[in-house]
Amino acid sequence: MKAACIQMNISLCSKKENLERALSLAEEAVSKEAELLAFPEVFSTGFCYDHIAEVAETASGPTIGALCDFSKEYECILAGSMIEQRVGAEFNSEMNIPPQFNLGFCIESGKLVGIHRKTQLYGLEKEYFALGEDIHPIRLKKYDLSMGLMVCNEIRYPEVSRKLALEGADLLVSASDMPDFYIYPWRIMSLSRAIENQLPHIACNRAGNDRFSTYPGRSFIADGWGRILAEAGSEECALIGEIDLEKIKEIRQTGSIIEDRRPEIY
Amino acid sequence: MKAACIQMNISLCSKKENLERALSLAEEAVSKEAELLAFPEVFSTGFCYDHIAEVAETASGPTIGALCDFSKEYECILAGSMIEQRVGAEFNSEMNIPPQFNLGFCIESGKLVGIHRKTQLYGLEKEYFALGEDIHPIRLKKYDLSMGLMVCNEIRYPEVSRKLALEGADLLVSASDMPDFYIYPWRIMSLSRAIENQLPHIACNRAGNDRFSTYPGRSFIADGWGRILAEAGSEECALIGEIDLEKIKEIRQTGSIIEDRRPEIY
């Protein structure tokens, strides 16, 4: 299966422009036969804190709608993250919880087939986003596969990908917004998540810059040995890599890490 | 504090020769002011399966004795692993448990101050070694530090180093016997263990070869950002690196991974 990282430059708070850019790069990817496309974290807005209530949408809003249309037209899978407006956030009993989630989404054949709300927030995010409470892989019908979707800072917690692997994930996808100073640790940990779970990893990071930082891309697609199948530089691009679905099981059966775990002593 | 990896070639089953070689390289390391020295996995024997009962010793045997003498003479810390003869292994009720452990040891100022029996065995090791049941850091008096000691295959389980970090480890030390085909995954995961726990890592691997495999060394000493402070090639050597003890706490306080963990959802 051909996978793609849509390593895009994100224009802060410019939702229309970002969505157009994302879909333009996605068209390039599907024209090269990519069937599973990953976008960076909060791809449609960046961390638009100053206008976060205005740019937030529900999962039935126009952004997911546009992605579903694209997915239906090109019969492909789309995964990434966006700023979600929390339903019920107006309740008084929830006043101390921010009215947004960082929503990981997965769309297949024109439908939203799964979500994953970011569970490990970093720095300022804690003021603007509520914490996701569940970690489960997302089932993809067409390929009879489960996707373990992670959002940015979650990569620093091996617990997250481990939970996904233990619940049957067949591949990992991560959507990141990693700045230049953290790109080396991000790359090491992202590769380690593939190796220690013996799963392919489609790791999509952002390119370009905004008023907060510079984002040096370096998105990659790796197999379950952590071998790089495709890797981007720092420029905006649609990175394409071929994942051998037959080999996923084969790699996991080689001295199985998962089977030999000893949760009773950790 | 200067640390060293004694990246030695191990001669299968030749205990006297290996101990001499280890101490000779250790002398080189202390002459360069190393205060904490890590040896590879089963440094004194290799995986001497054909004569394992003969080479196995208890922790009060001559091998640990020789290391204690060295540690006392040079006022240094020594850590590594050896084949331990299990006490009580002759009991009928334990007949199905192999009579050896893969014993991680830590010696300070002439005394055995802590052990860590390997908890995650790989392949053939399962036939020859009983499983260790405890994961705790080892307290070093002189430096007021706790060492998280791991043995080879344990590096593939992020759970092991995480447990050590959660129990207060200030640095990680790993003793490995990693063959050529696994050196790339080993390096990625070993660096990831440093970064995801925000702890320095002294990762000592074996050099040379035996009838099982070739061992390409690549021992390294890294800080809590995963930055390489010193790294060896494939030759036998005493690799020296300087760990800034003051910076250990500073790095851990930068967007603390450990504090933000959410064990209730993993």
Short mmCIF file of C-alpha atoms in Angstrom, two decimals:
data_model
loop_
_atom_site.label_atom_id
_atom_site.label_comp_id
_atom_site.label_asym_id
_atom_site.label_seq_id
_atom_site.Cartn_x
_atom_site.Cartn_y
_atom_site.Cartn_z
CA MET A 1 0.00 0.00 0.00
CA LYS A 2 1.31 3.42 -0.90
CA ALA A 3 1.16 5.91 1.97
CA ALA A 4 1.80 9.65 1.95
CA CYS A 5 2.79 12.36 4.40
CA ILE A 6 1.34 15.72 3.43
CA GLN A 7 4.22 17.75 4.84
CA MET A 8 2.62 21.16 4.49
CA ASN A 9 3.36 24.68 5.56
CA ILE A 10 0.47 25.86 7.75
CA SER A 11 -0.68 29.45 7.67
CA LEU A 12 -1.74 30.43 11.20
CA CYS A 13 -5.55 30.71 11.52
CA SER A 14 -6.09 30.71 7.72
CA LYS A 15 -8.41 27.78 7.51
CA LYS A 16 -9.53 28.14 3.92
CA GLU A 17 -5.98 28.58 2.63
CA ASN A 18 -4.66 25.61 4.63
CA LEU A 19 -7.46 23.31 3.54
CA GLU A 20 -6.85 24.23 -0.10
CA ARG A 21 -3.12 23.67 0.26
CA ALA A 22 -3.68 20.35 2.03
CA LEU A 23 -6.07 19.09 -0.65
CA SER A 24 -3.79 20.28 -3.44
CA LEU A 25 -0.87 18.28 -1.99
CA ALA A 26 -3.27 15.39 -1.35
CA GLU A 27 -4.22 15.43 -5.04
CA GLU A 28 -0.55 15.18 -5.92
CA ALA A 29 -0.26 12.21 -3.55
CA VAL A 30 -3.26 10.31 -4.94
CA SER A 31 -2.04 10.99 -8.47
CA LYS A 32 1.02 8.98 -7.38
CA GLU A 33 -1.33 6.25 -6.14
CA ALA A 34 -1.15 7.00 -2.41
CA GLU A 35 -4.06 5.33 -0.61
CA LEU A 36 -3.39 6.45 2.97
CA LEU A 37 -2.55 10.11 3.52
CA ALA A 38 -1.41 11.66 6.79
CA PHE A 39 -1.58 15.41 7.54
CA PRO A 40 0.34 17.33 10.23
CA GLU A 41 -1.15 18.25 13.61
CA VAL A 42 -3.91 20.92 13.50
CA PHE A 43 -3.27 21.09 9.74
CA SER A 44 -6.14 23.44 8.95
CA THR A 45 -5.39 26.23 11.44
CA GLY A 46 -2.08 25.76 13.25
CA PHE A 47 -2.24 26.58 16.97
CA CYS A 48 -4.51 29.56 16.35
CA TYR A 49 -4.88 30.44 20.03
CA ASP A 50 -5.93 34.06 19.48
CA HIS A 51 -9.02 33.00 17.54
CA ILE A 52 -9.41 29.45 18.70
CA ALA A 53 -13.14 29.60 19.41
CA GLU A 54 -13.75 30.95 15.90
CA VAL A 55 -11.71 28.32 14.05
CA ALA A 56 -12.83 25.32 16.16
CA GLU A 57 -15.37 23.04 14.50
CA THR A 58 -17.17 19.86 15.42
CA ALA A 59 -16.39 16.61 13.66
CA SER A 60 -19.54 17.18 11.59
CA GLY A 61 -18.33 20.61 10.44
CA PRO A 62 -17.11 21.79 7.03
CA THR A 63 -13.42 20.75 7.41
CA ILE A 64 -14.17 17.08 8.03
CA GLY A 65 -16.89 17.43 5.38
CA ALA A 66 -14.37 18.60 2.76
CA LEU A 67 -11.98 15.78 3.70
CA CYS A 68 -14.80 13.23 3.44
CA ASP A 69 -15.64 14.52 -0.05
CA PHE A 70 -12.00 14.17 -1.10
CA SER A 71 -11.75 10.70 0.43
CA LYS A 72 -14.89 9.59 -1.39
CA GLU A 73 -13.81 11.04 -4.74
CA TYR A 74 -10.33 9.46 -4.62
CA GLU A 75 -11.24 6.36 -2.56
CA CYS A 76 -8.49 7.01 -0.03
CA ILE A 77 -7.86 7.18 3.72
CA LEU A 78 -7.07 10.54 5.36
CA ALA A 79 -5.69 10.98 8.88
CA GLY A 80 -4.50 13.99 10.84
CA SER A 81 -5.63 16.37 13.54
CA MET A 82 -7.72 19.53 13.81
CA ILE A 83 -9.08 21.85 16.51
CA GLU A 84 -12.42 20.47 17.66
CA GLN A 85 -15.14 22.53 19.29
CA ARG A 86 -16.33 20.55 22.28
CA VAL A 87 -20.03 19.82 22.33
CA GLY A 88 -21.45 20.52 25.78
CA ALA A 89 -18.64 22.89 26.71
CA GLU A 90 -21.19 25.52 27.68
CA PHE A 91 -22.34 23.51 30.70
CA ASN A 92 -21.51 25.19 33.98
CA SER A 93 -20.29 21.97 35.53
CA GLU A 94 -17.50 21.87 32.97
CA MET A 95 -16.39 25.47 33.29
CA ASN A 96 -12.82 24.64 34.13
CA ILE A 97 -12.29 22.46 31.09
CA PRO A 98 -11.23 24.23 27.89
CA PRO A 99 -13.90 24.15 25.17
CA GLN A 100 -11.65 22.53 22.55
CA PHE A 101 -10.04 19.15 21.87
CA ASN A 102 -7.10 18.41 19.62
CA LEU A 103 -8.98 15.92 17.47
CA GLY A 104 -7.22 13.14 15.61
CA PHE A 105 -9.42 12.00 12.75
CA CYS A 106 -9.48 9.10 10.32
CA ILE A 107 -11.62 9.17 7.21
CA GLU A 108 -12.16 6.20 4.89
CA SER A 109 -14.28 5.99 1.74
CA GLY A 110 -15.95 9.31 2.41
CA LYS A 111 -16.79 8.66 6.07
CA LEU A 112 -15.29 9.60 9.43
CA VAL A 113 -14.46 6.09 10.70
CA GLY A 114 -12.59 6.99 13.86
CA ILE A 115 -11.32 9.73 16.12
CA HIS A 116 -8.52 10.02 18.69
CA ARG A 117 -8.47 13.04 20.99
CA LYS A 118 -4.93 13.99 22.02
CA THR A 119 -4.25 12.61 25.47
CA GLN A 120 -0.84 14.15 26.25
CA LEU A 121 -0.85 17.93 25.94
CA TYR A 122 2.28 20.09 26.02
CA GLY A 123 2.85 23.54 27.49
CA LEU A 124 0.31 26.16 26.42
CA GLU A 125 -1.93 23.50 24.89
CA LYS A 126 -3.07 22.64 28.41
CA GLU A 127 -4.83 26.00 28.66
CA TYR A 128 -6.69 25.65 25.38
CA PHE A 129 -7.46 21.96 25.01
CA ALA A 130 -9.31 19.40 27.10
CA LEU A 131 -7.55 16.06 27.53
CA GLY A 132 -8.64 13.07 25.47
CA GLU A 133 -9.48 10.12 27.66
CA ASP A 134 -9.28 7.12 25.32
CA ILE A 135 -6.56 5.36 23.36
CA HIS A 136 -7.83 2.81 20.85
CA PRO A 137 -6.84 1.90 17.30
CA ILE A 138 -9.18 2.75 14.45
CA ARG A 139 -10.46 -0.01 12.20
CA LEU A 140 -10.06 0.43 8.45
CA LYS A 141 -12.55 -1.70 6.54
CA LYS A 142 -11.04 -1.74 3.10
CA TYR A 143 -7.67 -3.09 4.17
CA ASP A 144 -8.81 -5.11 7.19
CA LEU A 145 -6.27 -3.15 9.22
CA SER A 146 -6.22 -1.15 12.44
CA MET A 147 -4.55 2.26 12.51
CA GLY A 148 -2.88 3.51 15.69
CA LEU A 149 -3.23 7.27 15.40
CA MET A 150 -1.14 9.61 17.57
CA VAL A 151 -0.95 13.37 17.81
CA CYS A 152 2.44 15.11 18.20
CA ASN A 153 3.49 15.19 21.89
CA GLU A 154 2.00 11.70 22.39
CA ILE A 155 5.09 10.35 20.63
CA ARG A 156 7.10 11.17 23.79
CA TYR A 157 5.02 8.66 25.75
CA PRO A 158 5.84 5.08 24.71
CA GLU A 159 2.73 4.12 26.68
CA VAL A 160 0.47 5.55 23.95
CA SER A 161 1.78 3.54 21.00
CA ARG A 162 2.13 0.47 23.24
CA LYS A 163 -1.54 0.67 24.15
CA LEU A 164 -2.41 0.98 20.47
CA ALA A 165 -0.22 -2.01 19.61
CA LEU A 166 -1.68 -4.09 22.44
CA GLU A 167 -5.15 -3.32 21.14
CA GLY A 168 -4.23 -4.63 17.72
CA ALA A 169 -2.87 -1.71 15.70
CA ASP A 170 -1.25 -2.91 12.46
CA LEU A 171 0.40 0.40 11.69
CA LEU A 172 1.14 3.69 13.42
CA VAL A 173 0.32 7.13 12.05
CA SER A 174 1.41 10.30 13.80
CA ALA A 175 0.46 13.91 13.04
CA SER A 176 3.01 16.38 14.39
CA ASP A 177 3.83 20.07 14.69
CA MET A 178 7.41 19.63 15.87
CA PRO A 179 9.64 22.72 15.93
CA ASP A 180 13.29 22.76 14.93
CA PHE A 181 14.78 22.39 18.41
CA TYR A 182 12.97 19.13 18.99
CA ILE A 183 13.28 17.50 15.56
CA TYR A 184 16.16 15.19 16.48
CA PRO A 185 14.46 13.75 19.60
CA TRP A 186 11.18 13.52 17.63
CA ARG A 187 12.81 11.49 14.88
CA ILE A 188 14.55 9.11 17.32
CA MET A 189 11.40 8.52 19.37
CA SER A 190 9.19 8.19 16.29
CA LEU A 191 11.49 5.50 14.89
CA SER A 192 11.68 3.81 18.27
CA ARG A 193 7.86 3.59 18.43
CA ALA A 194 7.97 1.62 15.16
CA ILE A 195 10.75 -0.72 16.30
CA GLU A 196 9.56 -1.40 19.85
CA ASN A 197 6.06 -2.21 18.58
CA GLN A 198 7.28 -3.90 15.37
CA LEU A 199 4.88 -1.77 13.34
CA PRO A 200 5.26 0.50 10.30
CA HIS A 201 5.07 4.20 11.15
CA ILE A 202 3.84 7.01 8.93
CA ALA A 203 5.18 10.06 10.76
CA CYS A 204 3.96 13.35 9.32
CA ASN A 205 5.44 16.62 10.50
CA ARG A 206 4.81 20.20 9.50
CA ALA A 207 7.08 22.30 7.25
CA GLY A 208 7.58 26.08 7.11
CA ASN A 209 7.25 28.48 10.00
CA ASP A 210 4.88 30.73 11.94
CA ARG A 211 5.30 33.33 14.66
CA PHE A 212 6.01 30.60 17.22
CA SER A 213 8.75 28.60 15.51
CA THR A 214 10.29 26.97 12.45
CA TYR A 215 9.12 23.48 11.53
CA PRO A 216 11.74 21.50 9.65
CA GLY A 217 9.56 18.71 8.28
CA ARG A 218 11.61 15.49 8.12
CA SER A 219 8.41 13.42 7.82
CA PHE A 220 9.13 9.76 7.20
CA ILE A 221 7.58 6.40 6.46
CA ALA A 222 9.33 3.46 8.14
CA ASP A 223 8.72 -0.27 8.45
CA GLY A 224 8.51 -2.32 11.66
CA TRP A 225 12.31 -2.57 11.85
CA GLY A 226 12.51 1.22 11.79
CA ARG A 227 13.98 1.09 8.29
CA ILE A 228 13.26 4.30 6.43
CA LEU A 229 11.11 3.68 3.36
CA ALA A 230 10.81 7.37 2.48
CA GLU A 231 11.93 10.56 4.17
CA ALA A 232 11.36 14.24 3.44
CA GLY A 233 13.65 17.21 3.81
CA SER A 234 12.40 20.51 5.18
CA GLU A 235 10.36 21.67 2.17
CA GLU A 236 6.61 21.38 1.74
CA CYS A 237 5.91 18.16 -0.15
CA ALA A 238 3.76 15.05 -0.55
CA LEU A 239 6.10 12.30 0.58
CA ILE A 240 5.23 8.86 -0.81
CA GLY A 241 6.34 5.49 0.58
CA GLU A 242 5.30 1.92 -0.06
CA ILE A 243 4.31 -0.21 2.95
CA ASP A 244 4.35 -3.97 2.40
CA LEU A 245 1.20 -5.13 4.17
CA GLU A 246 2.22 -8.80 3.92
CA LYS A 247 5.41 -8.10 5.85
CA ILE A 248 3.66 -6.48 8.83
CA LYS A 249 2.76 -9.84 10.38
CA GLU A 250 6.09 -11.38 9.45
CA ILE A 251 8.06 -8.67 11.29
CA ARG A 252 5.82 -8.91 14.37
CA GLN A 253 6.43 -12.65 14.56
CA THR A 254 10.22 -12.19 14.69
CA GLY A 255 11.04 -12.53 18.39
CA SER A 256 7.80 -10.97 19.40
CA ILE A 257 8.23 -8.03 21.75
CA ILE A 258 4.51 -7.78 22.41
CA GLU A 259 4.05 -11.43 23.39
CA ASP A 260 7.01 -11.38 25.77
CA ARG A 261 5.84 -8.35 27.72
CA ARG A 262 5.53 -8.80 31.50
CA PRO A 263 3.02 -6.20 32.67
CA GLU A 264 2.93 -7.76 36.15
CA ILE A 265 6.44 -6.47 36.92
CA TYR A 266 6.37 -2.99 35.34
CA MET B 1 31.38 12.83 36.12
CA LYS B 2 33.40 10.90 33.58
CA ALA B 3 31.79 7.63 32.53
CA ALA B 4 33.21 4.81 30.42
CA CYS B 5 31.94 1.98 28.26
CA ILE B 6 34.31 -0.99 28.29
CA GLN B 7 33.51 -2.08 24.75
CA MET B 8 35.37 -5.37 24.85
CA ASN B 9 35.70 -8.43 22.67
CA ILE B 10 34.50 -11.43 24.69
CA SER B 11 36.11 -14.81 24.29
CA LEU B 12 33.39 -17.47 24.62
CA CYS B 13 33.64 -19.35 27.95
CA SER B 14 37.16 -18.01 28.70
CA LYS B 15 36.44 -16.42 32.02
CA LYS B 16 40.01 -15.70 33.13
CA GLU B 17 40.94 -14.15 29.80
CA ASN B 18 37.80 -12.00 29.68
CA LEU B 19 38.20 -10.77 33.22
CA GLU B 20 41.82 -9.80 32.53
CA ARG B 21 40.85 -8.01 29.33
CA ALA B 22 37.98 -6.22 31.08
CA LEU B 23 40.19 -5.03 33.94
CA SER B 24 42.95 -3.99 31.56
CA LEU B 25 40.51 -1.77 29.63
CA ALA B 26 39.05 -0.58 32.92
CA GLU B 27 42.55 0.50 34.02
CA GLU B 28 42.83 2.51 30.82
CA ALA B 29 39.46 4.11 31.62
CA VAL B 30 40.31 5.04 35.21
CA SER B 31 43.68 6.40 34.04
CA LYS B 32 41.54 8.82 31.99
CA GLU B 33 39.60 9.65 35.16
CA ALA B 34 36.48 7.58 34.47
CA GLU B 35 34.48 7.09 37.67
CA LEU B 36 31.59 4.98 36.42
CA LEU B 37 32.45 2.07 34.10
CA ALA B 38 29.94 -0.09 32.23
CA PHE B 39 30.77 -3.55 30.82
CA PRO B 40 28.85 -5.45 28.13
CA GLU B 41 26.30 -8.18 28.86
CA VAL B 42 27.78 -11.44 30.31
CA PHE B 43 31.19 -9.80 29.90
CA SER B 44 33.16 -12.54 31.62
CA THR B 45 31.91 -15.55 29.64
CA GLY B 46 29.72 -14.61 26.69
CA PHE B 47 26.67 -16.85 26.27
CA CYS B 48 28.65 -19.93 27.17
CA TYR B 49 25.69 -22.30 26.90
CA ASP B 50 27.75 -25.47 26.42
CA HIS B 51 29.43 -25.04 29.80
CA ILE B 52 27.01 -22.74 31.50
CA ALA B 53 26.84 -24.62 34.81
CA GLU B 54 30.65 -24.54 35.06
CA VAL B 55 31.05 -20.84 34.38
CA ALA B 56 28.08 -19.66 36.46
CA GLU B 57 28.96 -18.10 39.83
CA THR B 58 27.07 -16.58 42.68
CA ALA B 59 27.30 -12.89 43.43
CA SER B 60 29.75 -13.75 46.18
CA GLY B 61 32.02 -15.62 43.76
CA PRO B 62 35.47 -14.72 42.40
CA THR B 63 34.31 -12.58 39.45
CA ILE B 64 32.37 -10.09 41.57
CA GLY B 65 35.23 -10.39 44.08
CA ALA B 66 37.79 -9.29 41.49
CA LEU B 67 35.57 -6.41 40.39
CA CYS B 68 35.11 -5.32 44.03
CA ASP B 69 38.89 -5.29 44.47
CA PHE B 70 39.30 -3.15 41.37
CA SER B 71 36.52 -0.79 42.44
CA LYS B 72 38.10 -0.40 45.88
CA GLU B 73 41.59 0.20 44.52
CA TYR B 74 40.47 2.83 41.99
CA GLU B 75 37.48 4.20 43.95
CA CYS B 76 35.10 3.71 41.01
CA ILE B 77 31.69 2.30 40.13
CA LEU B 78 31.43 -0.81 37.94
CA ALA B 79 28.24 -2.07 36.27
CA GLY B 80 27.53 -4.86 33.84
CA SER B 81 26.12 -8.37 33.70
CA MET B 82 27.36 -11.92 34.32
CA ILE B 83 25.97 -15.47 34.45
CA GLU B 84 24.74 -16.12 37.97
CA GLN B 85 24.37 -19.54 39.50
CA ARG B 86 20.99 -19.63 41.20
CA VAL B 87 21.06 -20.51 44.85
CA GLY B 88 18.37 -23.08 45.64
CA ALA B 89 18.15 -24.29 42.05
CA GLU B 90 18.58 -27.88 43.23
CA PHE B 91 15.14 -27.88 44.88
CA ASN B 92 12.71 -30.27 43.22
CA SER B 93 9.90 -27.73 43.30
CA GLU B 94 11.94 -25.51 40.99
CA MET B 95 12.95 -28.17 38.50
CA ASN B 96 11.43 -26.40 35.54
CA ILE B 97 13.26 -23.16 36.16
CA PRO B 98 16.77 -22.88 34.68
CA PRO B 99 19.51 -22.79 37.34
CA GLN B 100 21.01 -19.49 36.12
CA PHE B 101 20.12 -15.79 36.08
CA ASN B 102 21.55 -13.10 33.83
CA LEU B 103 22.74 -10.91 36.70
CA GLY B 104 23.13 -7.17 36.35
CA PHE B 105 25.53 -5.94 39.01
CA CYS B 106 26.60 -2.60 40.39
CA ILE B 107 29.72 -2.24 42.52
CA GLU B 108 30.70 0.93 44.36
CA SER B 109 33.74 1.56 46.58
CA GLY B 110 34.63 -2.11 46.73
CA LYS B 111 31.12 -3.41 47.51
CA LEU B 112 28.27 -4.95 45.55
CA VAL B 113 25.64 -2.25 46.13
CA GLY B 114 22.90 -3.53 43.86
CA ILE B 115 21.77 -6.20 41.42
CA HIS B 116 19.23 -6.37 38.61
CA ARG B 117 18.34 -9.79 37.19
CA LYS B 118 17.37 -9.59 33.50
CA THR B 119 13.59 -9.58 33.21
CA GLN B 120 13.11 -9.82 29.44
CA LEU B 121 14.89 -12.80 27.92
CA TYR B 122 15.33 -13.39 24.20
CA GLY B 123 15.28 -16.61 22.17
CA LEU B 124 17.59 -19.33 23.49
CA GLU B 125 18.18 -17.39 26.72
CA LYS B 126 14.74 -18.57 27.87
CA GLU B 127 16.05 -22.13 28.11
CA TYR B 128 19.11 -21.24 30.15
CA PHE B 129 18.07 -18.35 32.38
CA ALA B 130 15.37 -17.84 34.97
CA LEU B 131 13.46 -14.57 34.69
CA GLY B 132 14.28 -11.71 37.02
CA GLU B 133 11.20 -10.47 38.85
CA ASP B 134 12.13 -6.99 40.04
CA ILE B 135 12.92 -3.66 38.41
CA HIS B 136 14.34 -1.04 40.76
CA PRO B 137 17.10 1.54 40.44
CA ILE B 138 20.31 1.07 42.42
CA ARG B 139 21.43 3.75 44.86
CA LEU B 140 24.98 5.08 44.55
CA LYS B 141 26.13 6.63 47.79
CA LYS B 142 29.09 8.65 46.64
CA TYR B 143 27.21 10.67 44.04
CA ASP B 144 23.80 10.65 45.73
CA LEU B 145 22.41 9.22 42.49
CA SER B 146 20.26 6.28 41.44
CA MET B 147 21.36 4.11 38.53
CA GLY B 148 18.77 2.45 36.31
CA LEU B 149 20.57 -0.67 35.11
CA MET B 150 19.27 -2.65 32.12
CA VAL B 151 20.52 -5.78 30.40
CA CYS B 152 20.47 -6.03 26.58
CA ASN B 153 17.03 -7.18 25.35
CA GLU B 154 15.35 -5.10 28.09
CA ILE B 155 16.06 -2.05 25.93
CA ARG B 156 13.30 -3.21 23.56
CA TYR B 157 10.75 -2.75 26.37
CA PRO B 158 10.18 0.93 27.14
CA GLU B 159 8.36 -0.31 30.23
CA VAL B 160 11.67 -1.28 31.89
CA SER B 161 13.41 2.09 31.69
CA ARG B 162 10.12 3.86 32.46
CA LYS B 163 9.78 1.86 35.68
CA LEU B 164 13.35 2.77 36.59
CA ALA B 165 12.70 6.45 35.87
CA LEU B 166 9.47 6.43 37.85
CA GLU B 167 11.35 4.95 40.78
CA GLY B 168 13.84 7.79 40.69
CA ALA B 169 16.69 6.74 38.40
CA ASP B 170 18.98 9.68 37.63
CA LEU B 171 20.82 7.93 34.83
CA LEU B 172 20.45 4.81 32.71
CA VAL B 173 23.16 2.21 32.15
CA SER B 174 22.69 -0.69 29.75
CA ALA B 175 24.92 -3.72 29.20
CA SER B 176 24.40 -5.30 25.78
CA ASP B 177 25.49 -8.14 23.52
CA MET B 178 23.85 -6.85 20.36
CA PRO B 179 24.76 -8.53 17.08
CA ASP B 180 25.28 -6.72 13.79
CA PHE B 181 21.80 -7.24 12.35
CA TYR B 182 20.18 -5.48 15.30
CA ILE B 183 22.62 -2.64 15.90
CA TYR B 184 20.53 0.03 14.15
CA PRO B 185 17.31 -0.74 16.09
CA TRP B 186 19.39 -1.04 19.28
CA ARG B 187 20.89 2.41 18.81
CA ILE B 188 17.53 4.06 18.03
CA MET B 189 15.80 2.46 21.02
CA SER B 190 18.72 3.12 23.36
CA LEU B 191 18.67 6.80 22.45
CA SER B 192 14.90 6.90 22.74
CA ARG B 193 15.08 5.51 26.29
CA ALA B 194 17.28 8.50 27.20
CA ILE B 195 15.01 11.06 25.56
CA GLU B 196 11.63 9.71 26.69
CA ASN B 197 12.87 9.52 30.29
CA GLN B 198 14.98 12.69 30.07
CA LEU B 199 17.95 10.81 31.52
CA PRO B 200 21.57 10.32 30.45
CA HIS B 201 22.29 6.86 29.07
CA ILE B 202 25.56 4.95 29.18
CA ALA B 203 24.95 2.23 26.61
CA CYS B 204 27.70 -0.36 26.48
CA ASN B 205 27.75 -2.96 23.72
CA ARG B 206 30.17 -5.74 22.91
CA ALA B 207 32.79 -5.67 20.13
CA GLY B 208 34.37 -8.53 18.18
CA ASN B 209 32.73 -11.83 17.30
CA ASP B 210 32.13 -15.40 18.43
CA ARG B 211 30.63 -18.49 16.81
CA PHE B 212 27.13 -16.98 17.11
CA SER B 213 27.59 -13.57 15.53
CA THR B 214 29.56 -10.37 14.97
CA TYR B 215 29.14 -7.58 17.53
CA PRO B 216 29.77 -4.14 16.07
CA GLY B 217 30.16 -2.15 19.28
CA ARG B 218 28.80 1.38 18.73
CA SER B 219 28.61 1.94 22.49
CA PHE B 220 27.64 5.49 23.36
CA ILE B 221 27.15 7.93 26.19
CA ALA B 222 24.26 10.37 25.69
CA ASP B 223 22.57 13.08 27.72
CA GLY B 224 18.86 13.38 28.54
CA TRP B 225 18.16 15.02 25.17
CA GLY B 226 19.68 11.99 23.45
CA ARG B 227 22.67 14.09 22.39
CA ILE B 228 25.73 11.92 21.86
CA LEU B 229 28.53 12.85 24.27
CA ALA B 230 30.83 10.03 23.11
CA GLU B 231 30.41 7.17 20.68
CA ALA B 232 32.60 4.21 19.76
CA GLY B 233 33.17 2.51 16.44
CA SER B 234 33.37 -1.26 16.14
CA GLU B 235 36.79 -1.79 17.73
CA GLU B 236 37.49 -2.86 21.30
CA CYS B 237 38.02 0.28 23.38
CA ALA B 238 37.42 2.15 26.62
CA LEU B 239 35.01 4.88 25.52
CA ILE B 240 35.02 7.93 27.80
CA GLY B 241 32.30 10.59 28.06
CA GLU B 242 31.58 13.38 30.50
CA ILE B 243 28.11 13.52 32.07
CA ASP B 244 27.13 16.85 33.58
CA LEU B 245 25.41 15.84 36.84
CA GLU B 246 24.08 19.37 37.38
CA LYS B 247 22.24 19.26 34.07
CA ILE B 248 20.36 16.04 34.83
CA LYS B 249 17.70 17.79 36.90
CA GLU B 250 17.57 20.76 34.57
CA ILE B 251 16.75 18.56 31.55
CA ARG B 252 14.10 16.64 33.48
CA GLN B 253 12.37 19.87 34.43
CA THR B 254 12.00 20.94 30.78
CA GLY B 255 8.39 20.06 29.93
CA SER B 256 8.46 17.08 32.19
CA ILE B 257 7.42 13.87 30.46
CA ILE B 258 7.34 11.93 33.70
CA GLU B 259 5.05 14.35 35.54
CA ASP B 260 2.56 14.51 32.68
CA ARG B 261 2.12 10.75 32.38
CA ARG B 262 -1.46 9.48 32.63
CA PRO B 263 -1.23 5.86 33.78
CA GLU B 264 -5.00 5.71 34.26
CA ILE B 265 -5.59 5.70 30.49
CA TYR B 266 -2.77 3.46 29.24
#
